[in-house]
PDB file of C-alpha atoms in Angstrom:
ATOM      1  CA  MET A   1     -66.938  30.042 -89.969  1.00 40.00           C
ATOM      2  CA  GLY A   2     -67.788  31.666 -93.465  1.00 42.00           C
ATOM      3  CA  MET A   3     -66.625  29.859 -96.838  1.00 41.00           C
ATOM      4  CA  SER A   4     -64.686  34.011 -97.887  1.00 42.00           C
ATOM      5  CA  ASN A   5     -62.859  33.135 -94.984  1.00 45.00           C
ATOM      6  CA  LEU A   6     -60.943  30.607 -95.599  1.00 46.00           C
ATOM      7  CA  THR A   7     -59.430  31.406 -99.140  1.00 49.00           C
ATOM      8  CA  ARG A   8     -56.246  30.496 -98.853  1.00 62.00           C
ATOM      9  CA  LEU A   9     -54.179  33.556 -98.138  1.00 75.00           C
ATOM     10  CA  SER A  10     -51.609  34.893-100.936  1.00 84.00           C
ATOM     11  CA  GLU A  11     -48.936  36.722 -98.889  1.00 89.00           C
ATOM     12  CA  PHE A  12     -47.221  37.097 -95.852  1.00 93.00           C
ATOM     13  CA  ILE A  13     -45.902  39.451 -93.415  1.00 92.00           C
ATOM     14  CA  LEU A  14     -42.599  38.842 -92.642  1.00 92.00           C
ATOM     15  CA  ILE A  15     -42.358  41.030 -89.076  1.00 88.00           C
ATOM     16  CA  GLY A  16     -38.300  39.968 -88.949  1.00 85.00           C
ATOM     17  CA  LEU A  17     -35.871  40.293 -85.699  1.00 85.00           C
ATOM     18  CA  SER A  18     -37.627  44.019 -85.043  1.00 81.00           C
ATOM     19  CA  SER A  19     -40.409  46.119 -85.627  1.00 79.00           C
ATOM     20  CA  HIS A  20     -38.755  49.529 -84.681  1.00 84.00           C
ATOM     21  CA  PRO A  21     -37.868  51.470 -88.154  1.00 85.00           C
ATOM     22  CA  GLU A  22     -34.715  52.498 -86.260  1.00 89.00           C
ATOM     23  CA  ASP A  23     -33.714  48.662 -85.917  1.00 88.00           C
ATOM     24  CA  GLN A  24     -33.794  47.868 -89.540  1.00 90.00           C
ATOM     25  CA  LYS A  25     -30.548  50.016 -91.472  1.00 92.00           C
ATOM     26  CA  PRO A  26     -28.067  48.886 -88.732  1.00 93.00           C
ATOM     27  CA  LEU A  27     -29.423  45.434 -88.219  1.00 92.00           C
ATOM     28  CA  PHE A  28     -29.343  46.179 -92.558  1.00 94.00           C
ATOM     29  CA  ALA A  29     -26.010  46.671 -92.328  1.00 95.00           C
ATOM     30  CA  LEU A  30     -24.959  43.756 -89.067  1.00 94.00           C
ATOM     31  CA  PHE A  31     -26.978  40.720 -91.696  1.00 95.00           C
ATOM     32  CA  LEU A  32     -25.048  42.165 -95.025  1.00 96.00           C
ATOM     33  CA  ILE A  33     -21.371  42.095 -93.544  1.00 96.00           C
ATOM     34  CA  MET A  34     -22.248  38.978 -92.038  1.00 95.00           C
ATOM     35  CA  TYR A  35     -23.426  37.220 -95.164  1.00 96.00           C
ATOM     36  CA  LEU A  36     -20.602  38.233 -97.332  1.00 96.00           C
ATOM     37  CA  VAL A  37     -17.963  36.881 -94.720  1.00 95.00           C
ATOM     38  CA  THR A  38     -19.981  33.780 -95.363  1.00 95.00           C
ATOM     39  CA  ILE A  39     -20.117  34.212 -98.676  1.00 96.00           C
ATOM     40  CA  THR A  40     -16.138  35.054 -99.342  1.00 94.00           C
ATOM     41  CA  GLY A  41     -15.122  32.511 -96.076  1.00 92.00           C
ATOM     42  CA  ASN A  42     -16.694  29.454 -97.498  1.00 94.00           C
ATOM     43  CA  LEU A  43     -15.987  29.724-101.392  1.00 94.00           C
ATOM     44  CA  LEU A  44     -12.146  30.666-100.082  1.00 91.00           C
ATOM     45  CA  ILE A  45     -12.537  26.778 -98.433  1.00 91.00           C
ATOM     46  CA  MET A  46     -13.822  25.779-101.610  1.00 92.00           C
ATOM     47  CA  LEU A  47     -11.271  27.329-104.146  1.00 91.00           C
ATOM     48  CA  ALA A  48      -8.366  26.132-101.476  1.00 89.00           C
ATOM     49  CA  ILE A  49      -9.330  22.932-101.307  1.00 90.00           C
ATOM     50  CA  ARG A  50      -9.955  22.477-104.750  1.00 89.00           C
ATOM     51  CA  SER A  51      -6.511  23.940-105.939  1.00 87.00           C
ATOM     52  CA  ASP A  52      -4.749  21.819-103.729  1.00 85.00           C
ATOM     53  CA  PRO A  53      -3.646  18.343-104.640  1.00 84.00           C
ATOM     54  CA  LYS A  54      -3.062  17.390-100.695  1.00 84.00           C
ATOM     55  CA  LEU A  55      -6.453  18.512 -99.930  1.00 86.00           C
ATOM     56  CA  GLN A  56      -7.818  15.797-102.337  1.00 88.00           C
ATOM     57  CA  ASN A  57      -9.084  13.306 -99.767  1.00 89.00           C
ATOM     58  CA  PRO A  58     -12.622  12.346 -98.204  1.00 91.00           C
ATOM     59  CA  MET A  59     -12.841  14.386 -95.335  1.00 89.00           C
ATOM     60  CA  TYR A  60     -11.679  17.773 -97.254  1.00 90.00           C
ATOM     61  CA  PHE A  61     -14.068  16.879-100.543  1.00 93.00           C
ATOM     62  CA  PHE A  62     -17.158  16.708 -98.130  1.00 93.00           C
ATOM     63  CA  LEU A  63     -16.035  19.908 -96.272  1.00 91.00           C
ATOM     64  CA  SER A  64     -15.824  21.443 -99.604  1.00 93.00           C
ATOM     65  CA  ILE A  65     -19.546  20.562-100.153  1.00 95.00           C
ATOM     66  CA  LEU A  66     -20.897  21.584 -96.735  1.00 93.00           C
ATOM     67  CA  SER A  67     -19.310  24.757 -97.722  1.00 94.00           C
ATOM     68  CA  PHE A  68     -21.645  24.964-100.609  1.00 95.00           C
ATOM     69  CA  ALA A  69     -24.394  23.645 -98.619  1.00 95.00           C
ATOM     70  CA  ASP A  70     -23.830  26.599 -96.147  1.00 94.00           C
ATOM     71  CA  ILE A  71     -23.852  29.110 -98.438  1.00 95.00           C
ATOM     72  CA  CYS A  72     -26.605  28.219-100.289  1.00 96.00           C
ATOM     73  CA  TYR A  73     -28.401  27.305 -96.871  1.00 94.00           C
ATOM     74  CA  THR A  74     -27.807  31.677 -96.282  1.00 95.00           C
ATOM     75  CA  THR A  75     -28.856  32.208 -99.308  1.00 96.00           C
ATOM     76  CA  VAL A  76     -32.279  31.018 -99.433  1.00 96.00           C
ATOM     77  CA  VAL A  77     -33.152  33.298 -95.656  1.00 94.00           C
ATOM     78  CA  VAL A  78     -29.884  36.292 -95.717  1.00 95.00           C
ATOM     79  CA  PRO A  79     -30.994  38.208 -99.272  1.00 95.00           C
ATOM     80  CA  LYS A  80     -34.751  38.046 -98.567  1.00 94.00           C
ATOM     81  CA  MET A  81     -34.362  39.434 -94.402  1.00 93.00           C
ATOM     82  CA  LEU A  82     -31.903  42.145 -96.529  1.00 94.00           C
ATOM     83  CA  VAL A  83     -34.752  43.444 -98.362  1.00 93.00           C
ATOM     84  CA  ASN A  84     -37.093  43.130 -96.264  1.00 92.00           C
ATOM     85  CA  PHE A  85     -35.090  45.553 -93.672  1.00 92.00           C
ATOM     86  CA  LEU A  86     -35.654  48.375 -96.557  1.00 90.00           C
ATOM     87  CA  SER A  87     -38.508  47.851 -97.034  1.00 88.00           C
ATOM     88  CA  GLU A  88     -42.063  49.611 -95.841  1.00 84.00           C
ATOM     89  CA  THR A  89     -44.306  45.812 -96.871  1.00 85.00           C
ATOM     90  CA  LYS A  90     -41.807  43.434 -95.959  1.00 89.00           C
ATOM     91  CA  THR A  91     -44.092  40.682 -97.229  1.00 91.00           C
ATOM     92  CA  ILE A  92     -43.304  36.802 -98.814  1.00 93.00           C
ATOM     93  CA  SER A  93     -45.750  35.463-101.548  1.00 93.00           C
ATOM     94  CA  TYR A  94     -47.644  31.932-100.905  1.00 93.00           C
ATOM     95  CA  ALA A  95     -46.025  30.010-103.057  1.00 93.00           C
ATOM     96  CA  GLU A  96     -42.327  32.422-102.195  1.00 95.00           C
ATOM     97  CA  CYS A  97     -42.907  30.990 -98.126  1.00 95.00           C
ATOM     98  CA  LEU A  98     -43.290  26.945 -99.514  1.00 95.00           C
ATOM     99  CA  THR A  99     -40.070  27.917-101.940  1.00 96.00           C
ATOM    100  CA  GLN A 100     -38.216  29.235 -99.377  1.00 96.00           C
ATOM    101  CA  MET A 101     -39.320  26.898 -96.331  1.00 95.00           C
ATOM    102  CA  TYR A 102     -38.567  24.128 -99.138  1.00 97.00           C
ATOM    103  CA  PHE A 103     -34.731  24.726 -99.300  1.00 96.00           C
ATOM    104  CA  PHE A 104     -34.030  25.981 -95.872  1.00 94.00           C
ATOM    105  CA  LEU A 105     -35.336  22.472 -94.714  1.00 94.00           C
ATOM    106  CA  VAL A 106     -33.116  20.772 -97.943  1.00 95.00           C
ATOM    107  CA  PHE A 107     -29.963  22.379 -97.135  1.00 95.00           C
ATOM    108  CA  GLY A 108     -29.800  22.291 -93.524  1.00 91.00           C
ATOM    109  CA  ASN A 109     -30.836  18.206 -93.104  1.00 93.00           C
ATOM    110  CA  ILE A 110     -27.492  18.254 -95.742  1.00 95.00           C
ATOM    111  CA  ASP A 111     -25.952  20.489 -93.499  1.00 93.00           C
ATOM    112  CA  SER A 112     -26.561  17.628 -90.693  1.00 92.00           C
ATOM    113  CA  TYR A 113     -26.029  14.648 -92.458  1.00 94.00           C
ATOM    114  CA  LEU A 114     -22.721  16.026 -94.139  1.00 94.00           C
ATOM    115  CA  LEU A 115     -21.963  16.435 -90.656  1.00 92.00           C
ATOM    116  CA  ALA A 116     -22.308  12.623 -89.888  1.00 93.00           C
ATOM    117  CA  VAL A 117     -20.472  11.541 -92.590  1.00 94.00           C
ATOM    118  CA  MET A 118     -17.378  13.935 -91.380  1.00 92.00           C
ATOM    119  CA  ALA A 119     -17.988  12.311 -88.248  1.00 91.00           C
ATOM    120  CA  ILE A 120     -17.266   8.599 -89.816  1.00 93.00           C
ATOM    121  CA  ASP A 121     -14.933   9.896 -91.745  1.00 92.00           C
ATOM    122  CA  ARG A 122     -12.793  10.662 -89.509  1.00 89.00           C
ATOM    123  CA  TYR A 123     -13.328   7.346 -87.335  1.00 91.00           C
ATOM    124  CA  VAL A 124     -12.634   5.370 -89.633  1.00 91.00           C
ATOM    125  CA  ALA A 125      -9.057   8.042 -90.039  1.00 88.00           C
ATOM    126  CA  ILE A 126      -8.622   7.474 -86.323  1.00 87.00           C
ATOM    127  CA  CYS A 127      -9.485   4.109 -85.166  1.00 87.00           C
ATOM    128  CA  ASN A 128      -8.881   1.894 -88.692  1.00 87.00           C
ATOM    129  CA  PRO A 129      -6.044   4.521 -91.022  1.00 86.00           C
ATOM    130  CA  PHE A 130      -4.341   0.947 -92.884  1.00 88.00           C
ATOM    131  CA  HIS A 131      -8.121   0.690 -94.212  1.00 89.00           C
ATOM    132  CA  TYR A 132      -9.187   4.335 -94.560  1.00 90.00           C
ATOM    133  CA  VAL A 133      -8.398   4.768 -98.388  1.00 89.00           C
ATOM    134  CA  THR A 134     -10.189   1.116 -98.891  1.00 91.00           C
ATOM    135  CA  VAL A 135     -13.226   2.402 -97.028  1.00 91.00           C
ATOM    136  CA  MET A 136     -13.444   5.746 -97.511  1.00 92.00           C
ATOM    137  CA  ASN A 137     -13.110   5.204-101.282  1.00 92.00           C
ATOM    138  CA  HIS A 138     -14.562   7.681-103.877  1.00 91.00           C
ATOM    139  CA  ARG A 139     -17.434   5.402-104.612  1.00 93.00           C
ATOM    140  CA  ARG A 140     -18.605   5.133-101.302  1.00 93.00           C
ATOM    141  CA  CYS A 141     -18.400   9.022-100.584  1.00 94.00           C
ATOM    142  CA  THR A 142     -20.517   9.535-103.658  1.00 94.00           C
ATOM    143  CA  LEU A 143     -22.823   7.265-102.198  1.00 95.00           C
ATOM    144  CA  LEU A 144     -23.049   8.240 -99.525  1.00 94.00           C
ATOM    145  CA  LEU A 145     -23.268  12.557-100.556  1.00 95.00           C
ATOM    146  CA  ALA A 146     -26.196  11.149-102.697  1.00 96.00           C
ATOM    147  CA  PHE A 147     -27.795   9.328 -99.802  1.00 94.00           C
ATOM    148  CA  SER A 148     -28.072  13.272 -97.825  1.00 94.00           C
ATOM    149  CA  VAL A 149     -29.180  14.884-100.802  1.00 95.00           C
ATOM    150  CA  ALA A 150     -32.074  12.561-101.445  1.00 95.00           C
ATOM    151  CA  PHE A 151     -33.278  11.761 -98.044  1.00 93.00           C
ATOM    152  CA  SER A 152     -33.155  15.281 -97.503  1.00 94.00           C
ATOM    153  CA  CYS A 153     -35.206  16.357-101.024  1.00 95.00           C
ATOM    154  CA  LEU A 154     -37.413  13.902 -99.860  1.00 94.00           C
ATOM    155  CA  HIS A 155     -37.842  14.767 -96.125  1.00 92.00           C
ATOM    156  CA  SER A 156     -38.324  18.650 -96.659  1.00 94.00           C
ATOM    157  CA  LEU A 157     -40.812  17.907 -99.695  1.00 95.00           C
ATOM    158  CA  LEU A 158     -42.805  15.696 -97.663  1.00 93.00           C
ATOM    159  CA  HIS A 159     -43.086  18.948 -94.620  1.00 92.00           C
ATOM    160  CA  VAL A 160     -43.579  21.430 -96.875  1.00 95.00           C
ATOM    161  CA  LEU A 161     -46.989  19.149 -98.879  1.00 95.00           C
ATOM    162  CA  LEU A 162     -48.282  19.264 -95.064  1.00 94.00           C
ATOM    163  CA  VAL A 163     -48.022  22.661 -94.940  1.00 94.00           C
ATOM    164  CA  ASN A 164     -49.617  22.566 -98.309  1.00 93.00           C
ATOM    165  CA  ARG A 165     -52.133  21.285 -97.115  1.00 91.00           C
ATOM    166  CA  LEU A 166     -53.611  23.805 -94.129  1.00 90.00           C
ATOM    167  CA  THR A 167     -56.336  26.696 -94.281  1.00 88.00           C
ATOM    168  CA  PHE A 168     -55.116  30.071 -92.875  1.00 86.00           C
ATOM    169  CA  CYS A 169     -57.788  31.750 -92.930  1.00 78.00           C
ATOM    170  CA  ALA A 170     -57.075  34.677 -89.657  1.00 68.00           C
ATOM    171  CA  SER A 171     -53.593  36.671 -89.567  1.00 81.00           C
ATOM    172  CA  ASN A 172     -50.530  36.249 -92.270  1.00 88.00           C
ATOM    173  CA  VAL A 173     -48.098  38.049 -89.962  1.00 90.00           C
ATOM    174  CA  ILE A 174     -45.406  35.320 -89.430  1.00 89.00           C
ATOM    175  CA  GLN A 175     -43.429  36.062 -86.363  1.00 85.00           C
ATOM    176  CA  HIS A 176     -40.268  35.333 -87.825  1.00 87.00           C
ATOM    177  CA  PHE A 177     -37.683  36.494 -90.412  1.00 90.00           C
ATOM    178  CA  PHE A 178     -38.321  34.163 -92.821  1.00 92.00           C
ATOM    179  CA  CYS A 179     -40.631  31.060 -93.770  1.00 93.00           C
ATOM    180  CA  ASP A 180     -39.840  28.476 -90.765  1.00 89.00           C
ATOM    181  CA  VAL A 181     -42.159  25.467 -90.054  1.00 88.00           C
ATOM    182  CA  ASN A 182     -43.281  26.585 -86.667  1.00 84.00           C
ATOM    183  CA  PRO A 183     -43.872  30.092 -86.721  1.00 86.00           C
ATOM    184  CA  VAL A 184     -45.800  29.058 -89.649  1.00 91.00           C
ATOM    185  CA  LEU A 185     -48.127  26.144 -88.418  1.00 89.00           C
ATOM    186  CA  LYS A 186     -49.051  28.786 -85.964  1.00 87.00           C
ATOM    187  CA  LEU A 187     -51.023  31.127 -88.339  1.00 89.00           C
ATOM    188  CA  ALA A 188     -53.068  27.752 -89.413  1.00 89.00           C
ATOM    189  CA  CYS A 189     -57.030  27.775 -88.101  1.00 87.00           C
ATOM    190  CA  SER A 190     -56.790  24.086 -89.765  1.00 87.00           C
ATOM    191  CA  SER A 191     -55.397  21.587 -87.953  1.00 89.00           C
ATOM    192  CA  THR A 192     -51.543  20.546 -87.342  1.00 89.00           C
ATOM    193  CA  PHE A 193     -51.905  17.389 -85.386  1.00 90.00           C
ATOM    194  CA  VAL A 194     -50.379  15.763 -88.417  1.00 91.00           C
ATOM    195  CA  ASN A 195     -47.571  18.206 -89.160  1.00 89.00           C
ATOM    196  CA  GLU A 196     -46.912  18.327 -85.702  1.00 86.00           C
ATOM    197  CA  VAL A 197     -46.971  14.110 -84.878  1.00 88.00           C
ATOM    198  CA  MET A 198     -44.465  14.250 -88.226  1.00 88.00           C
ATOM    199  CA  ALA A 199     -42.318  16.422 -86.998  1.00 82.00           C
ATOM    200  CA  MET A 200     -41.402  15.214 -83.432  1.00 81.00           C
ATOM    201  CA  THR A 201     -41.176  11.330 -85.637  1.00 85.00           C
ATOM    202  CA  GLU A 202     -40.126  11.692 -88.694  1.00 84.00           C
ATOM    203  CA  GLY A 203     -38.874  15.034 -88.257  1.00 79.00           C
ATOM    204  CA  LEU A 204     -37.114  14.012 -84.973  1.00 78.00           C
ATOM    205  CA  ALA A 205     -35.589  10.616 -86.483  1.00 81.00           C
ATOM    206  CA  SER A 206     -34.198  12.606 -89.308  1.00 84.00           C
ATOM    207  CA  VAL A 207     -32.126  14.613 -86.921  1.00 81.00           C
ATOM    208  CA  MET A 208     -31.179  12.694 -84.532  1.00 85.00           C
ATOM    209  CA  ALA A 209     -30.264   9.601 -87.516  1.00 89.00           C
ATOM    210  CA  PRO A 210     -26.896  11.398 -87.893  1.00 91.00           C
ATOM    211  CA  CYS A 211     -27.019  12.621 -84.618  1.00 88.00           C
ATOM    212  CA  ILE A 212     -26.627   9.268 -82.617  1.00 91.00           C
ATOM    213  CA  CYS A 213     -23.967   8.447 -85.923  1.00 93.00           C
ATOM    214  CA  ILE A 214     -21.727  11.249 -85.019  1.00 92.00           C
ATOM    215  CA  ILE A 215     -22.392  10.606 -80.997  1.00 91.00           C
ATOM    216  CA  ILE A 216     -21.555   6.823 -81.604  1.00 93.00           C
ATOM    217  CA  SER A 217     -18.377   7.653 -84.295  1.00 91.00           C
ATOM    218  CA  TYR A 218     -16.951  10.502 -81.195  1.00 90.00           C
ATOM    219  CA  LEU A 219     -16.885   7.277 -78.608  1.00 91.00           C
ATOM    220  CA  ARG A 220     -14.944   4.624 -80.404  1.00 90.00           C
ATOM    221  CA  ILE A 221     -13.097   7.364 -81.357  1.00 88.00           C
ATOM    222  CA  LEU A 222     -12.212   8.268 -77.942  1.00 87.00           C
ATOM    223  CA  ILE A 223     -11.888   4.314 -76.609  1.00 88.00           C
ATOM    224  CA  ALA A 224      -9.452   4.591 -79.340  1.00 85.00           C
ATOM    225  CA  VAL A 225      -7.810   7.508 -78.283  1.00 83.00           C
ATOM    226  CA  LEU A 226      -7.469   6.728 -74.650  1.00 82.00           C
ATOM    227  CA  ASN A 227      -5.775   3.946 -75.825  1.00 80.00           C
ATOM    228  CA  VAL A 228      -3.303   5.536 -77.081  1.00 73.00           C
ATOM    229  CA  PRO A 229       0.131   5.443 -74.803  1.00 74.00           C
ATOM    230  CA  SER A 230       1.321   8.769 -75.242  1.00 72.00           C
ATOM    231  CA  VAL A 231       0.225  12.000 -75.030  1.00 72.00           C
ATOM    232  CA  ALA A 232       1.253  13.750 -77.984  1.00 70.00           C
ATOM    233  CA  GLY A 233      -0.858  10.967 -79.943  1.00 66.00           C
ATOM    234  CA  LYS A 234      -3.903  11.719 -77.886  1.00 67.00           C
ATOM    235  CA  CYS A 235      -3.509  15.466 -79.096  1.00 72.00           C
ATOM    236  CA  LYS A 236      -3.082  14.833 -81.916  1.00 68.00           C
ATOM    237  CA  ALA A 237      -6.033  12.473 -82.448  1.00 65.00           C
ATOM    238  CA  PHE A 238      -8.236  15.044 -80.390  1.00 69.00           C
ATOM    239  CA  SER A 239      -6.872  17.907 -82.874  1.00 70.00           C
ATOM    240  CA  THR A 240      -7.885  16.661 -86.097  1.00 67.00           C
ATOM    241  CA  CYS A 241     -11.607  16.028 -84.871  1.00 78.00           C
ATOM    242  CA  SER A 242     -11.715  19.593 -82.571  1.00 78.00           C
ATOM    243  CA  SER A 243     -12.813  21.865 -85.548  1.00 80.00           C
ATOM    244  CA  HIS A 244     -15.649  19.502 -86.224  1.00 82.00           C
ATOM    245  CA  LEU A 245     -16.943  19.102 -82.849  1.00 84.00           C
ATOM    246  CA  THR A 246     -17.312  22.679 -82.250  1.00 84.00           C
ATOM    247  CA  VAL A 247     -19.407  22.735 -85.542  1.00 86.00           C
ATOM    248  CA  VAL A 248     -21.478  19.923 -84.345  1.00 87.00           C
ATOM    249  CA  THR A 249     -21.869  21.935 -81.054  1.00 85.00           C
ATOM    250  CA  LEU A 250     -23.141  24.542 -82.680  1.00 85.00           C
ATOM    251  CA  PHE A 251     -25.787  22.855 -85.243  1.00 86.00           C
ATOM    252  CA  TYR A 252     -27.176  20.656 -83.194  1.00 84.00           C
ATOM    253  CA  GLY A 253     -27.601  22.433 -79.783  1.00 81.00           C
ATOM    254  CA  SER A 254     -29.625  25.974 -81.266  1.00 80.00           C
ATOM    255  CA  ILE A 255     -31.643  23.543 -83.324  1.00 80.00           C
ATOM    256  CA  THR A 256     -32.513  20.906 -80.586  1.00 76.00           C
ATOM    257  CA  TYR A 257     -33.221  24.092 -78.511  1.00 74.00           C
ATOM    258  CA  VAL A 258     -35.534  26.071 -81.226  1.00 73.00           C
ATOM    259  CA  TYR A 259     -37.047  22.543 -82.600  1.00 69.00           C
ATOM    260  CA  PHE A 260     -37.838  20.267 -80.367  1.00 67.00           C
ATOM    261  CA  GLN A 261     -40.371  21.877 -78.120  1.00 63.00           C
ATOM    262  CA  PRO A 262     -44.097  21.395 -78.354  1.00 62.00           C
ATOM    263  CA  LEU A 263     -45.574  24.532 -80.929  1.00 57.00           C
ATOM    264  CA  SER A 264     -46.817  26.435 -78.202  1.00 59.00           C
ATOM    265  CA  ASN A 265     -43.928  27.207 -76.772  1.00 62.00           C
ATOM    266  CA  TYR A 266     -42.450  28.905 -79.757  1.00 62.00           C
ATOM    267  CA  THR A 267     -41.195  32.556 -78.672  1.00 63.00           C
ATOM    268  CA  VAL A 268     -39.120  35.663 -79.495  1.00 61.00           C
ATOM    269  CA  LYS A 269     -35.991  33.676 -77.912  1.00 66.00           C
ATOM    270  CA  ASP A 270     -36.738  30.903 -80.731  1.00 69.00           C
ATOM    271  CA  ARG A 271     -36.100  33.812 -83.557  1.00 72.00           C
ATOM    272  CA  ILE A 272     -32.920  35.128 -82.159  1.00 76.00           C
ATOM    273  CA  ALA A 273     -31.402  31.403 -81.507  1.00 77.00           C
ATOM    274  CA  THR A 274     -32.846  30.693 -85.385  1.00 83.00           C
ATOM    275  CA  ILE A 275     -29.750  33.282 -85.579  1.00 86.00           C
ATOM    276  CA  ILE A 276     -26.928  30.732 -84.681  1.00 84.00           C
ATOM    277  CA  TYR A 277     -27.368  27.961 -86.917  1.00 83.00           C
ATOM    278  CA  THR A 278     -28.912  30.086 -89.808  1.00 86.00           C
ATOM    279  CA  VAL A 279     -25.978  32.523 -89.851  1.00 90.00           C
ATOM    280  CA  LEU A 280     -23.507  32.146 -87.623  1.00 88.00           C
ATOM    281  CA  THR A 281     -22.816  28.415 -87.786  1.00 88.00           C
ATOM    282  CA  SER A 282     -22.019  28.960 -92.002  1.00 90.00           C
ATOM    283  CA  MET A 283     -20.267  32.420 -91.440  1.00 91.00           C
ATOM    284  CA  LEU A 284     -17.681  30.072 -88.639  1.00 88.00           C
ATOM    285  CA  ASN A 285     -17.372  27.372 -90.903  1.00 87.00           C
ATOM    286  CA  PRO A 286     -14.141  28.584 -92.174  1.00 86.00           C
ATOM    287  CA  PHE A 287     -12.854  30.146 -89.981  1.00 85.00           C
ATOM    288  CA  ILE A 288     -13.147  27.217 -87.748  1.00 83.00           C
ATOM    289  CA  TYR A 289     -12.037  24.764 -90.164  1.00 81.00           C
ATOM    290  CA  SER A 290      -8.954  27.070 -91.108  1.00 77.00           C
ATOM    291  CA  LEU A 291      -7.899  28.319 -88.160  1.00 68.00           C
ATOM    292  CA  ARG A 292      -7.607  24.842 -86.166  1.00 65.00           C
ATOM    293  CA  ASN A 293      -6.267  22.970 -89.258  1.00 74.00           C
ATOM    294  CA  LYS A 294      -2.501  22.991 -90.767  1.00 76.00           C
ATOM    295  CA  ASP A 295      -3.232  21.514 -93.858  1.00 76.00           C
ATOM    296  CA  MET A 296      -6.662  24.421 -94.259  1.00 80.00           C
ATOM    297  CA  LYS A 297      -4.284  26.905 -93.271  1.00 78.00           C
ATOM    298  CA  ARG A 298      -1.361  26.169 -95.792  1.00 82.00           C
ATOM    299  CA  GLY A 299      -4.013  25.441 -99.496  1.00 82.00           C
ATOM    300  CA  LEU A 300      -5.352  28.982 -98.169  1.00 81.00           C
ATOM    301  CA  GLU A 301      -2.166  30.734 -98.093  1.00 81.00           C
ATOM    302  CA  LYS A 302      -1.438  28.820-101.066  1.00 82.00           C
ATOM    303  CA  LEU A 303      -4.264  30.090-102.481  1.00 83.00           C
ATOM    304  CA  ILE A 304      -4.031  33.693-101.548  1.00 83.00           C
ATOM    305  CA  SER A 305      -0.065  33.148-103.088  1.00 82.00           C
ATOM    306  CA  ARG A 306      -1.519  32.491-106.360  1.00 81.00           C
ATOM    307  CA  VAL A 307      -3.412  34.991-106.931  1.00 79.00           C
ATOM    308  CA  LYS A 308      -1.360  37.422-105.714  1.00 79.00           C
ATOM    309  CA  THR A 309       0.966  36.053-108.300  1.00 79.00           C
ATOM    310  CA  GLN A 310      -1.808  36.418-111.285  1.00 78.00           C
ATOM    311  CA  MET A 311      -2.287  39.804-110.156  1.00 77.00           C
ATOM    312  CA  ASP A 312       0.836  40.879-110.645  1.00 71.00           C
ATOM    313  CA  ARG A 313       1.058  39.201-113.667  1.00 75.00           C
ATOM    314  CA  LEU A 314      -1.268  40.951-114.803  1.00 73.00           C
ATOM    315  CA  SER A 315      -0.509  44.256-113.811  1.00 70.00           C
ATOM    316  CA  THR A 316       2.704  43.819-115.007  1.00 70.00           C
ATOM    317  CA  THR A 317       0.728  42.732-118.553  1.00 68.00           C
ATOM    318  CA  GLN A 318      -0.594  46.030-119.033  1.00 67.00           C
ATOM    319  CA  ALA A 319       1.908  48.685-117.815  1.00 63.00           C
ATOM    320  CA  ASN A 320       3.806  46.964-120.496  1.00 66.00           C
ATOM    321  CA  LYS A 321       1.007  47.528-122.898  1.00 65.00           C
ATOM    322  CA  ILE A 322       0.922  51.539-121.661  1.00 65.00           C
ATOM    323  CA  HIS A 323       4.610  51.548-121.990  1.00 60.00           C
ATOM    324  CA  GLU A 324       4.653  50.192-125.807  1.00 61.00           C
ATOM    325  CA  PRO A 325       5.337  52.641-128.899  1.00 55.00           C
TER     326      PRO A 325
END
């Protein structure tokens, strides 16, 4: 193969969810609505938690960080996808592609570790309630968050550096709507053996570690709850975990389906499944946590009431100024 064919590509083409021109505008409208709902819902969760003194505890602290991470997670992917729906070229530069891949992996891993930390929080709250305040103190919560962010950044950097060493000399068309690792690796003409080994070892460990942590936490919660004598007590304990379990199932179920298979088996079905954890889960999180949580409902009601009061005061002030001589 000639050296001219081994030059690094300057850009990629993202094929998107559909190559049919008639699908582009409906898909643009759909994902724009989903993106706006995601941003609005997660911002409301963050503002409600920040403004309500009763929501100042570790569980809601991590939930607010999760909402922030979800906003960043979808923002890494969706805006570029929306632009490409209305564009004829659908290109992304090589540097922009690696940048998108890096931050996608960063915020995806932060989500994963936050879900594990929230499972630990539920375990301590249910199984060791008298020591909850001392075990889940501010310092420990900060350390858990710092570890989640630091490890996610290092993990993502490793995989992006391994992709950067590859040679792309054939097609530059990515069969996906963003620069995900597997579709990019399929375009490489140099060996991806190291990348695949790292994905199935370090990558598997980085995903399985929080997953195992969640499973162990909930097994211990289950054992503790089964020892509760009253049915009402059991229902109350399970109700505090149901929202978190729903999010965990959506997130890890779709990730496991997409990533833990040989690179050669990556198909269009995986592209569709990716929507679940990149867009759908982030959009549904605010609804799952607020609709099944009385404290969050109350916090959101207080926030909405406070905003209405401020708007009424503002309109009254403006009306008074108009009627002043």
